[in-house]
Amino acid sequence: MQPFTIDIPQADLDDLRDRIARARWTTDLPGVGWSRGVPASYLKSLAEYWRDHYDWRVHERELNKYPQFTTEIDGQTIHFLHVRSPEPDALPLLLTHGWPGSIVEFLDVIGPLTDPAAHGGDRADAFHLVIPSIPGSGFSGPTTEPGWDTNRVTRAFAALMDRLGYDRYGAQGGDTGAVISPGLGRLNPDKVVGVHVNGPTAFGPVDPAVELTDAERARLERLEYMRTEQSGYAMIQITRPQTLAHALHDSPVGQLAWIVEKFKEWTDPAADLPEDAVDRDRLLTDVTLYWLTGTAGSSANSYYETAHAGAWSAGEKSVVPTGVAVFPLDTSIRHALDREHSVVHWSEFDRGGHFAAMEAPDLLVQDVRAFFRGLRP
């Protein structure tokens, strides 16, 4: 394992600003708003802020406050934050991001989870955190060969925890992390004491004979809307990620639009704009990370790999205790998830959204602490 420090060449930052300045802009149709994607008027304003006011170096320093490392597993570089708690008996916890997220998602929960006593909590709830960049994303860099579906990533993360000497640990994640985290439990039920996920969707169908709550019926309607109106990005990444990669890898404005659309569609519905749900600079740090690491294509390619390997299928029911946090716009249905997981903890929240660690870090921290409290030695 090698210590790692983020140090982006200034030439790369200058090139980013120059590309934004030379963007060729489309026009908006009158009155359509966000219904057909990101409006040009909104995107131009955000891109101008990115070019003229956003300071990567500030956020680079924030990330570098935390110990980072790289190691090679199964022929692939794995980058990760390893933030140990001041509490020696803290429970190790692997946090896994999704797409279009990154390690940036977790910046607001690191302090409260590793040092709860310093954040108004109980020191008994402390965690040692391992926060990897999924292969193909961030500083794990582009994948160098086919085959990196979520099952392979799960095996790599299990090897990472072994390499760190953690033989008893928990796992938490949302989006892709809500697939990888339960996968760790299925792979190593003797080591993973519990799995906490936010916003998981069951892979099997909902039983029509089961009576749903009003909230669950609304989630089913939301799921159907996502499968129709909001599935375009996924189908492109599942079927032709390389074609998409050429555009996103060459155009920072294209990369910005591709990601910011998801922050509009998946965040708290009470927010009018993405930056009303997530801090604007934090959002741009996530986008900039994709740009600077050249991982637009490889992160999209993970959808292709997983879909074509059938790796989104849950497989056998997990025996590991599982906690589920449901935020607005999530599509989690309890009885469907019970078929795939040993759900022992269920929470529903009225604020936040898909990017829970960024949108409602206080609620997520509270729920993670509560879930793992009963699973500690």
mmCIF file of C-alpha atoms in Angstrom, residues 28-39 225 229 261 265:
data_model
loop_
_atom_site.group_PDB
_atom_site.id
_atom_site.type_symbol
_atom_site.label_atom_id
_atom_site.label_comp_id
_atom_site.label_asym_id
_atom_site.label_seq_id
_atom_site.Cartn_x
_atom_site.Cartn_y
_atom_site.Cartn_z
ATOM 1 C CA ASP A 28 -33.545 26.202 -25.105
ATOM 2 C CA LEU A 29 -37.017 25.607 -26.437
ATOM 3 C CA PRO A 30 -39.448 28.034 -24.799
ATOM 4 C CA GLY A 31 -41.360 26.776 -21.790
ATOM 5 C CA VAL A 32 -39.926 23.248 -21.516
ATOM 6 C CA GLY A 33 -37.817 23.803 -18.372
ATOM 7 C CA TRP A 34 -36.085 20.627 -17.203
ATOM 8 C CA SER A 35 -38.558 18.256 -18.867
ATOM 9 C CA ARG A 36 -36.156 17.394 -21.712
ATOM 10 C CA GLY A 37 -32.913 17.536 -19.769
ATOM 11 C CA VAL A 38 -30.671 20.280 -18.438
ATOM 12 C CA PRO A 39 -31.660 23.730 -19.747
ATOM 13 C CA TYR A 225 -41.484 6.824 -14.049
ATOM 14 C CA GLU A 229 -38.712 8.926 -18.476
ATOM 15 C CA GLU A 261 -29.078 16.168 -14.444
ATOM 16 C CA GLU A 265 -33.757 14.406 -10.722
#
